PDB file of C-alpha atoms in Angstrom:
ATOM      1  CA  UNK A   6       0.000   0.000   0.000  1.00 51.00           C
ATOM      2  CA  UNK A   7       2.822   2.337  -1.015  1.00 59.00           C
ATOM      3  CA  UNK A   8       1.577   5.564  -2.200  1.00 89.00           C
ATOM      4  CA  UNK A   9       0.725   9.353  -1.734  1.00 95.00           C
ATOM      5  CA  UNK A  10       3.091   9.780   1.475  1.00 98.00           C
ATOM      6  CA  UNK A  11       6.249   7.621   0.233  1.00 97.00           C
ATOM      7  CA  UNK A  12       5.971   9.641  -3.168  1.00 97.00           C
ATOM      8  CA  UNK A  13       6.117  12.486  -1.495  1.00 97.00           C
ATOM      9  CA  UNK A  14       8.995  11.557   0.752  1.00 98.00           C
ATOM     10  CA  UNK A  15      11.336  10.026  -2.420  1.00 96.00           C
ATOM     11  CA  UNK A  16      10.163  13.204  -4.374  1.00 96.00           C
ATOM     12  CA  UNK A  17      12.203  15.619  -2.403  1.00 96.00           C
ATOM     13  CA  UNK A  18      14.753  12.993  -0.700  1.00 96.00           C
ATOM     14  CA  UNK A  19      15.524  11.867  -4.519  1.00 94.00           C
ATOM     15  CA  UNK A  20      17.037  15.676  -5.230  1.00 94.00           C
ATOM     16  CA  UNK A  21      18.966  15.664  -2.409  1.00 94.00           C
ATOM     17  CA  UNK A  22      16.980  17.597   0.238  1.00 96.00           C
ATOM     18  CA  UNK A  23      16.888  16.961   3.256  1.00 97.00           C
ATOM     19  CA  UNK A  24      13.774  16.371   5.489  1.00 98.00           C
ATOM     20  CA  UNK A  25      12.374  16.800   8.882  1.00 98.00           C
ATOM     21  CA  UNK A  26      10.021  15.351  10.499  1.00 98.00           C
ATOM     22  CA  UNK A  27       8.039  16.618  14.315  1.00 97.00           C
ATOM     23  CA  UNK A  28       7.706  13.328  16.397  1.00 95.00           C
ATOM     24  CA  UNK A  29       4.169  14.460  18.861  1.00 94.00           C
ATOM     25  CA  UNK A  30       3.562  11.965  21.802  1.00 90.00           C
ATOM     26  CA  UNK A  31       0.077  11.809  22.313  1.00 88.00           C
ATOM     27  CA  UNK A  32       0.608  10.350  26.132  1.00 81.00           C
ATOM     28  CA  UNK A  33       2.454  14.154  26.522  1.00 79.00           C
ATOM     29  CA  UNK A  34       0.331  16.546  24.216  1.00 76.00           C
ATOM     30  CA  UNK A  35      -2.378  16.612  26.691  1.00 75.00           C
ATOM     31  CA  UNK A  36      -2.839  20.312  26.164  1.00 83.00           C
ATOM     32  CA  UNK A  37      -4.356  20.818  22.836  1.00 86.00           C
ATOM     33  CA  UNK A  38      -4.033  24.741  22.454  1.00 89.00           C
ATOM     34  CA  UNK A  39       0.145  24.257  22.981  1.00 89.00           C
ATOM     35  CA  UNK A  40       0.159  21.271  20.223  1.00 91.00           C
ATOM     36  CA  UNK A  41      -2.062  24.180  18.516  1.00 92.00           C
ATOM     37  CA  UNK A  42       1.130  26.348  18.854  1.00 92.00           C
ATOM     38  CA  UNK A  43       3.457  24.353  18.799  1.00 92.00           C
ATOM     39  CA  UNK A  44       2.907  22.754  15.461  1.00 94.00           C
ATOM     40  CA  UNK A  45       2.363  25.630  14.063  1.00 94.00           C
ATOM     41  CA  UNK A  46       5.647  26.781  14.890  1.00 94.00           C
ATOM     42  CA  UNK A  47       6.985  23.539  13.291  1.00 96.00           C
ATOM     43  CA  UNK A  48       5.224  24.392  10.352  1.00 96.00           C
ATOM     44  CA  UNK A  49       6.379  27.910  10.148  1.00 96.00           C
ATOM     45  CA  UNK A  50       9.869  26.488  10.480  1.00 95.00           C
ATOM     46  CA  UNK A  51       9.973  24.234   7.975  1.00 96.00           C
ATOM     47  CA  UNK A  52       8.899  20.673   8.965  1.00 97.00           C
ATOM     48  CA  UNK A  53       7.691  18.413   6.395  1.00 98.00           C
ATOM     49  CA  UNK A  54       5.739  15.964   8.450  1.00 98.00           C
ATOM     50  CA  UNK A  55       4.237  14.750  11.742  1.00 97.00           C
ATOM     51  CA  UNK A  56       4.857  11.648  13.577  1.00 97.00           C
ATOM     52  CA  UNK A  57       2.401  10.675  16.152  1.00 96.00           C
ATOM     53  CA  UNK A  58       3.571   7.927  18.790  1.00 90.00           C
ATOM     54  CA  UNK A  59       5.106   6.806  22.179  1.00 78.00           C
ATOM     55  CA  UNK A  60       5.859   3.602  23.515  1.00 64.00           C
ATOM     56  CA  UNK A  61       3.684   4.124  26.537  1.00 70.00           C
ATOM     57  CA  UNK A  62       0.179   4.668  27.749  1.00 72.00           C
ATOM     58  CA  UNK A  63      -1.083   5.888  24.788  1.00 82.00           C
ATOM     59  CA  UNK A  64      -5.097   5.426  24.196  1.00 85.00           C
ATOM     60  CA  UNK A  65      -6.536   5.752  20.819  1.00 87.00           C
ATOM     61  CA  UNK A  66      -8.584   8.411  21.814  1.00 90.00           C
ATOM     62  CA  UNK A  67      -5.491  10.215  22.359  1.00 90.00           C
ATOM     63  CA  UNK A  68      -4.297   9.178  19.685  1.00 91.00           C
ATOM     64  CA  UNK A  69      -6.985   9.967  17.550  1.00 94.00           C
ATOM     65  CA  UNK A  70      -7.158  13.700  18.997  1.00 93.00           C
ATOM     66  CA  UNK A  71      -3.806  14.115  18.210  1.00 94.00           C
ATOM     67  CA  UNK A  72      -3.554  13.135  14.588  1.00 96.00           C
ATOM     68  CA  UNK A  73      -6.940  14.869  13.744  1.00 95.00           C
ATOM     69  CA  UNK A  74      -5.530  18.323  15.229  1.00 95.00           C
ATOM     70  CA  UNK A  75      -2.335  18.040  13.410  1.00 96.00           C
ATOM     71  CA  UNK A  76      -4.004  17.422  10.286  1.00 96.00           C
ATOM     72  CA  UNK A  77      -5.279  21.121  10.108  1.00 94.00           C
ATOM     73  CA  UNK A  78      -1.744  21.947   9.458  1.00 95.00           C
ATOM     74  CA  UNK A  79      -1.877  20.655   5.963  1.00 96.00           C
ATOM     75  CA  UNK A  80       1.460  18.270   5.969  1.00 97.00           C
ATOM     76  CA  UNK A  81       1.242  14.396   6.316  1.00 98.00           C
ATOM     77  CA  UNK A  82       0.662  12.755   9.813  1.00 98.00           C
ATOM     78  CA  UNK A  83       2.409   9.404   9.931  1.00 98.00           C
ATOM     79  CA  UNK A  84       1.813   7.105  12.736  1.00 97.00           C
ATOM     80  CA  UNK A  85       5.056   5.914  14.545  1.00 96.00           C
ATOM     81  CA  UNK A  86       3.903   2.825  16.517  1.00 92.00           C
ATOM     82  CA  UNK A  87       4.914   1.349  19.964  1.00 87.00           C
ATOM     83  CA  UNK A  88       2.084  -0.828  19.244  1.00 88.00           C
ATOM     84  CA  UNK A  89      -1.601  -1.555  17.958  1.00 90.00           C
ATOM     85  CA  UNK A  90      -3.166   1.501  20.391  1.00 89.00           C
ATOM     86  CA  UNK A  91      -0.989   4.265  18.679  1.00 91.00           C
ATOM     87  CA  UNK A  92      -3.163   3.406  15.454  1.00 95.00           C
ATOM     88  CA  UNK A  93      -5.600   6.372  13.806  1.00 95.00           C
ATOM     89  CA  UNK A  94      -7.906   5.947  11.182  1.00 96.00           C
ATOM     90  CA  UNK A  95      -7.335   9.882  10.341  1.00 97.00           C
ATOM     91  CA  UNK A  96      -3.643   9.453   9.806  1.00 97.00           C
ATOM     92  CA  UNK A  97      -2.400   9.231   6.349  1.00 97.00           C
ATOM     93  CA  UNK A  98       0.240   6.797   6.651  1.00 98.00           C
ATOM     94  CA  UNK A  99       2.118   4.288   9.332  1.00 98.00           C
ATOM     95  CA  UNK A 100       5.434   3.476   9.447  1.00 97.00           C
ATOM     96  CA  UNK A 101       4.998  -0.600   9.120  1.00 97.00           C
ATOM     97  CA  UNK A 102       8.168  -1.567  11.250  1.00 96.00           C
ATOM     98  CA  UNK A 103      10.420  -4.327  11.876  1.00 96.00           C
ATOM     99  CA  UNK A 104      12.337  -3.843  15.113  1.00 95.00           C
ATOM    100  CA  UNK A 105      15.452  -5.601  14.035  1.00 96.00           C
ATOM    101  CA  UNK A 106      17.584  -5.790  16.970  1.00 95.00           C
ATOM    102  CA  UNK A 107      14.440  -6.845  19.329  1.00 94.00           C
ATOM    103  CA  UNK A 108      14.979  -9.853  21.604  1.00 93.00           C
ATOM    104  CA  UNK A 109      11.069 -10.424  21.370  1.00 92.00           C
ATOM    105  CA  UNK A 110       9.613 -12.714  18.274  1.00 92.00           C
ATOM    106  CA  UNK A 111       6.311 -10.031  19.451  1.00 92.00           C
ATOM    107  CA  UNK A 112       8.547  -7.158  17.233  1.00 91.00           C
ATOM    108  CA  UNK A 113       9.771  -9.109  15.081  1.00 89.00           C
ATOM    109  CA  UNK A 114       6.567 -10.783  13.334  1.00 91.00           C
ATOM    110  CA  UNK A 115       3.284 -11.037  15.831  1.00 94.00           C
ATOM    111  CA  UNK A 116       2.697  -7.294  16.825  1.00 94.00           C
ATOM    112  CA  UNK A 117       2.623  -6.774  12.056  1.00 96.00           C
ATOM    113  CA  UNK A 118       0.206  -9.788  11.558  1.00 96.00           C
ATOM    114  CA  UNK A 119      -2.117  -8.196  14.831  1.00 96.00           C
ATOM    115  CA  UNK A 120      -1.819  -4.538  13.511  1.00 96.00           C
ATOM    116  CA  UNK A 121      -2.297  -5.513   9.490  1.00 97.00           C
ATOM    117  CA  UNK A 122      -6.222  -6.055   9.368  1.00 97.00           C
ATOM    118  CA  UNK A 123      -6.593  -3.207  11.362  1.00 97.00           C
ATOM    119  CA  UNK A 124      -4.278  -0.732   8.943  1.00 97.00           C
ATOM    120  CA  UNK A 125      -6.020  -2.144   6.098  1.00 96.00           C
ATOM    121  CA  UNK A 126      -9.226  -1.609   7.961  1.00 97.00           C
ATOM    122  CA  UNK A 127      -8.100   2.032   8.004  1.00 96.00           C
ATOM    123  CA  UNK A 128      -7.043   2.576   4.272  1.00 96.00           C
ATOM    124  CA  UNK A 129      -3.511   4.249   5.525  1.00 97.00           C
ATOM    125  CA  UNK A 130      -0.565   4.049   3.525  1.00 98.00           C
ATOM    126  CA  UNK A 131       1.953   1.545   4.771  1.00 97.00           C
ATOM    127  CA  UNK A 132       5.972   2.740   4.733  1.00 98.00           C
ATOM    128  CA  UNK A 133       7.995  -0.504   5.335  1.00 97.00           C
ATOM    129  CA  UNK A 134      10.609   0.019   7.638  1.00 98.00           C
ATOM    130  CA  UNK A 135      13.135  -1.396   9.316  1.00 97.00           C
ATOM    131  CA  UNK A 136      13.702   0.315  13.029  1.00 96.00           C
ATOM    132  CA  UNK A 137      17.203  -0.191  14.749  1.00 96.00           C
ATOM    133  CA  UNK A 138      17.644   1.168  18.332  1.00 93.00           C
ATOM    134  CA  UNK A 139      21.220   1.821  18.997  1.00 90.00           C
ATOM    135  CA  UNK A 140      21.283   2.924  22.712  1.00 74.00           C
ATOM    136  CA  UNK A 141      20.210   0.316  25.741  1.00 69.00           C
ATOM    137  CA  UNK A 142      19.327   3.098  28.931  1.00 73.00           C
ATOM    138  CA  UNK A 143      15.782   4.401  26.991  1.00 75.00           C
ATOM    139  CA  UNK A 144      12.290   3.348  27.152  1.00 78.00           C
ATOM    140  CA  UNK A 145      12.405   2.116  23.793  1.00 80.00           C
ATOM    141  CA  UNK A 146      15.036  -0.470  24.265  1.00 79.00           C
ATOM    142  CA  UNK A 147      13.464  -1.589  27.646  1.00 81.00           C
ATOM    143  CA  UNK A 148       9.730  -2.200  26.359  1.00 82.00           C
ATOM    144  CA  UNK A 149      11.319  -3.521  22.932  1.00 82.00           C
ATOM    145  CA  UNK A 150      13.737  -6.037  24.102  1.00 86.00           C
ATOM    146  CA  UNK A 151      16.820  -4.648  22.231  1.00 90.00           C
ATOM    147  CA  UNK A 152      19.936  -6.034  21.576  1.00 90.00           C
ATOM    148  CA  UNK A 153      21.742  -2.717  21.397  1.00 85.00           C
ATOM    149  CA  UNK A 154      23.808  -2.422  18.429  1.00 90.00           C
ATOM    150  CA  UNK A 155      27.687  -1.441  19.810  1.00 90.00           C
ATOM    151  CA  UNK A 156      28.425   2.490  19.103  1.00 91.00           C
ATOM    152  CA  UNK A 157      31.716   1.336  17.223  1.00 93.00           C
ATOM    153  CA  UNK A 158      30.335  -1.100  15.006  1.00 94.00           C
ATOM    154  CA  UNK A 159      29.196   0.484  12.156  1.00 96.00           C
ATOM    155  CA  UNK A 160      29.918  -2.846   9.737  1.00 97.00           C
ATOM    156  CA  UNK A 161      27.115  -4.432  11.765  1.00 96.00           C
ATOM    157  CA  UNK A 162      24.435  -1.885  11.111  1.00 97.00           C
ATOM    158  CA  UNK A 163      25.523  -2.219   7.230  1.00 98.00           C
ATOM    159  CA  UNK A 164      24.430  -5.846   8.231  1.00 98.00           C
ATOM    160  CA  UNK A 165      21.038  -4.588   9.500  1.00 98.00           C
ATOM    161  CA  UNK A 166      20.781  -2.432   6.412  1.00 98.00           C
ATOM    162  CA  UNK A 167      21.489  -4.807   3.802  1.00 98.00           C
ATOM    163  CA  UNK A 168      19.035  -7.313   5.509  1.00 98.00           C
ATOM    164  CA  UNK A 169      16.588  -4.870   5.795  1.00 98.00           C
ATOM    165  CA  UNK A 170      16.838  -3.609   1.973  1.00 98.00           C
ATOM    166  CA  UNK A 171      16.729  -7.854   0.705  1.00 98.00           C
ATOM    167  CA  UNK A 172      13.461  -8.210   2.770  1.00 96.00           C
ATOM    168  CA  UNK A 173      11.783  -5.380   0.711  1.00 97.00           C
ATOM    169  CA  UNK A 174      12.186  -3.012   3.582  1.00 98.00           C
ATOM    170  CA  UNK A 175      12.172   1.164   1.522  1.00 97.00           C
ATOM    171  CA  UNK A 176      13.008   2.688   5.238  1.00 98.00           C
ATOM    172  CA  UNK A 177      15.459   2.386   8.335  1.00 98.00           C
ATOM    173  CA  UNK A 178      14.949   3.973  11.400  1.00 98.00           C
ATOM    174  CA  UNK A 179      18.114   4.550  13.284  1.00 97.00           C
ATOM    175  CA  UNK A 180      16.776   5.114  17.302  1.00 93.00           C
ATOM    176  CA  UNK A 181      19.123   6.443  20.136  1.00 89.00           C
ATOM    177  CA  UNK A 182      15.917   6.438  22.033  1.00 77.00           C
ATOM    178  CA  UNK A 183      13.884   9.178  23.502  1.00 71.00           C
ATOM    179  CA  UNK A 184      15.916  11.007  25.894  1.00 70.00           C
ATOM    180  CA  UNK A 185      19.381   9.601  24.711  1.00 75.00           C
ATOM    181  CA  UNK A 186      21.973  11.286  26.178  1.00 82.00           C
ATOM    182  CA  UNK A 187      23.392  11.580  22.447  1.00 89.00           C
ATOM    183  CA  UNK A 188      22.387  10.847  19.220  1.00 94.00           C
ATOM    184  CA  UNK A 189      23.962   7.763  16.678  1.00 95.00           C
ATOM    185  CA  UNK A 190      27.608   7.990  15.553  1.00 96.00           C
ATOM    186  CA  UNK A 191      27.962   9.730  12.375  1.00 97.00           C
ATOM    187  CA  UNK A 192      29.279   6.459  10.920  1.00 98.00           C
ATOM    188  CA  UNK A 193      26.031   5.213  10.895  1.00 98.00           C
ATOM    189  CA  UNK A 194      24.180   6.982   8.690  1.00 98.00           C
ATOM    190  CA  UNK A 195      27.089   6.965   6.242  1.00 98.00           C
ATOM    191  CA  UNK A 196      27.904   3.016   5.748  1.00 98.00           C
ATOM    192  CA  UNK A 197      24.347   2.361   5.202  1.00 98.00           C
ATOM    193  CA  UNK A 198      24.485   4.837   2.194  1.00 97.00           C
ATOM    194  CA  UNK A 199      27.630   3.529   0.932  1.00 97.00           C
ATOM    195  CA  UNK A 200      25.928  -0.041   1.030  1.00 97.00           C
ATOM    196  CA  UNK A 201      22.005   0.245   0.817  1.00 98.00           C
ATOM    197  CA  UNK A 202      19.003   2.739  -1.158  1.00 97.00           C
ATOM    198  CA  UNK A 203      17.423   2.666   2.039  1.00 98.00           C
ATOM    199  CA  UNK A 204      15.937   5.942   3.064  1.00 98.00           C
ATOM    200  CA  UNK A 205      17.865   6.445   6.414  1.00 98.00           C
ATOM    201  CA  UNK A 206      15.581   8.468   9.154  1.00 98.00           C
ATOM    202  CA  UNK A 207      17.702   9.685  12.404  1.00 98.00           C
ATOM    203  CA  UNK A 208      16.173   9.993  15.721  1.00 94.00           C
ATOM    204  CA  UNK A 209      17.090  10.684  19.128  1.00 91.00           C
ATOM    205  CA  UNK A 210      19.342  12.657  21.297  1.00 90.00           C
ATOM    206  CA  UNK A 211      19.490  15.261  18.948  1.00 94.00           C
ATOM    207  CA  UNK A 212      19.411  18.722  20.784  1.00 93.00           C
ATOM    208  CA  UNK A 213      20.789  21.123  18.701  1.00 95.00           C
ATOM    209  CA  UNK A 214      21.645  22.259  15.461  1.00 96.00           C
ATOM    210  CA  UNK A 215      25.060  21.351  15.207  1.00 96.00           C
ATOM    211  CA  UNK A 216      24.262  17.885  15.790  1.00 96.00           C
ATOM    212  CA  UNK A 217      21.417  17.909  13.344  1.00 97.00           C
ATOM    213  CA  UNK A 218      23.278  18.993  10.595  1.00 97.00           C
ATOM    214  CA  UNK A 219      26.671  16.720  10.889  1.00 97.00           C
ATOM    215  CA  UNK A 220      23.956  13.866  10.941  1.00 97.00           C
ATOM    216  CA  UNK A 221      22.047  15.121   7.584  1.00 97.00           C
ATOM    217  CA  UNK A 222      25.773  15.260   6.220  1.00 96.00           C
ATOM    218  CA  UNK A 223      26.778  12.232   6.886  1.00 97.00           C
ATOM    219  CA  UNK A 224      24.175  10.678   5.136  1.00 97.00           C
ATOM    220  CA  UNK A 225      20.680  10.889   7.318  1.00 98.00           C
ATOM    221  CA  UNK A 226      17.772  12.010   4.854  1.00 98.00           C
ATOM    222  CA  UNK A 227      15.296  12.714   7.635  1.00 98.00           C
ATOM    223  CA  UNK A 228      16.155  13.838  11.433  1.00 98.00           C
ATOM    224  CA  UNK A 229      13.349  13.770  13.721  1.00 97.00           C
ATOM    225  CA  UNK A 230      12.954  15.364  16.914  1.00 95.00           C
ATOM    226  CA  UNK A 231      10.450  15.072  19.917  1.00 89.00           C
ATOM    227  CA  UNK A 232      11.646  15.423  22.973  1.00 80.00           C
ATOM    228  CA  UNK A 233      13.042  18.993  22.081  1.00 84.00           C
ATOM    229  CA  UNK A 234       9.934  20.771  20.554  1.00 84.00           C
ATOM    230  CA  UNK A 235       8.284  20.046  23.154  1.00 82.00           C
ATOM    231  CA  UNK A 236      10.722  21.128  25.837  1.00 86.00           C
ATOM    232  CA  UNK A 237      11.801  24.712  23.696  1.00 91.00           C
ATOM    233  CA  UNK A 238      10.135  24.826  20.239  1.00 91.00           C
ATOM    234  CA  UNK A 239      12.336  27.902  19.126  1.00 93.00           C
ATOM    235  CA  UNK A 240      15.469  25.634  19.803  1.00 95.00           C
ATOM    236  CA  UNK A 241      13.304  22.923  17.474  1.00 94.00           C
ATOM    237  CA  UNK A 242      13.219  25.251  14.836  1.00 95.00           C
ATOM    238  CA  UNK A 243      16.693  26.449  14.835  1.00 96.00           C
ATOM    239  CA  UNK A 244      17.128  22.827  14.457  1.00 96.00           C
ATOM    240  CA  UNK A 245      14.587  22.657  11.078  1.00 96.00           C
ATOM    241  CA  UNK A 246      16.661  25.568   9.604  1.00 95.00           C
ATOM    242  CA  UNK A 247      19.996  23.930  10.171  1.00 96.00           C
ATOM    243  CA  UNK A 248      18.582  20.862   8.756  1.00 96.00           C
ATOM    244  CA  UNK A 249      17.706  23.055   5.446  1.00 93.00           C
ATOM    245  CA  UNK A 250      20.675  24.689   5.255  1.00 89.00           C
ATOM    246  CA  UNK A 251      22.430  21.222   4.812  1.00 82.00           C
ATOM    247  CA  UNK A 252      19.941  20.920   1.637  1.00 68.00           C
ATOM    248  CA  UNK A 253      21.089  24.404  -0.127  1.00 49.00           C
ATOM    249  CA  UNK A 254      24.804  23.260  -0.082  1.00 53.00           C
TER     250      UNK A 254
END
């Protein structure tokens, strides 16, 4: 079910610019007239999409709320999942993942077959990616099982990468987890475009624009950040403008 969203992604990522997307956790956007604000600051700034997800105590009423306010801002609202409840049937796409470096056969193969009927249910555009989480001490590593890929291994995310691309996968996620106390190694990014045509998405730890940018060089086609909007949207969108600038070189 590839369509209107990935288009629009490989459109832009194809010329060489560089994309970011605004991770919103419904379990934390409990005041509606601040996501108001907030996302429209993101807009302002440049953002090209919404992700909407957490990995916990998310309801789908929240979830739902969420996703139909950030809508209004005209820009594709892709669900991120921790699971089945982060699902809205007013979201234009989900990111259909494979954690790769989960412990848990639930990640690897049970939590797709449960969530498929219900996407297809919803008519939302699937993006097939593969999700690697890189640092152990985050929420996302605890509730996903991870085996955490080691910080000076790049050679075995090129592993990940390659497997990822042979399964069909378009996408890979590379995770230092909400609240990471940095973001991945530069090398990261890189190999994986030296070896793969996966689309490589950056998240985590990634708290200024510096950072940001050396990651979009490296080879990262879309950074996403959460944690940091939320905490000091201006800072978020001095992030979004160093991400551009990276594009104009």
């Amino acid at each position: 079910m590839v369509g209107r969203v990935h288009e629009y992604i490989k459109s832009r990522v194809g010329t060489g610019e560089k994309l970011h997307f605004t991770l919103i956790d419904p379990d934390k956007a409990t005041d509606l007239v601040k996501l108001e604000e907030v996302s429209e600051k993101m807009v302002e700034a440049g953002t090209d999409a919404f992700l909407v997800g957490g990995s916990l105590g998310i309801t789908h009423e929240e979830a739902d709320l969420v996703v139909s306010t950030l809508k209004k801002r005209g820009l594709p609202v892709v669900i991120f999942p921790g699971n089945i409840n982060c699902l809205s049937r007013y979201a234009d796409a989900v990111l259909f993942m494979v954690l790769l470096n989960t412990l848990e056969p639930y990640y690897l193969m049970q939590i797709q077959v449960i969530a498929a009927p219900i996407i297809a249910k919803y008519g939302l555009e699937t993006l097939p990616t593969g999700y690697l989480v890189v640092d152990q001490d985050t929420a996302v590593a605890h509730v996903g099982r991870v085996y955490p890929v080691p910080r000076n291994k790049p050679e075995l995310v090129a592993a990940y990468a390659l497997a990822a691309e042979m399964m069909g996968l378009k996408y890979i996620y590379l995770e230092a987890g909400s609240g990471a106390q940095q973001p991945i190694p530069l090398e990261f990014p890189r190999v994986i475009k030296q070896h793969t045509g996966l689309t490589v998405i950056v998240g985590g730890g990634i708290r200024d624009p510096d950072s940001a940018r050396k990651l979009t060089e490296a080879g990262a086609d879309i950074i996403v950040t959460g944690t940091i909007v939320e905490k000091d949207p201006d800072l978020g969108a001095r992030i979004i403008k160093a991400i551009k600038e990276t594009t104009s070189q």
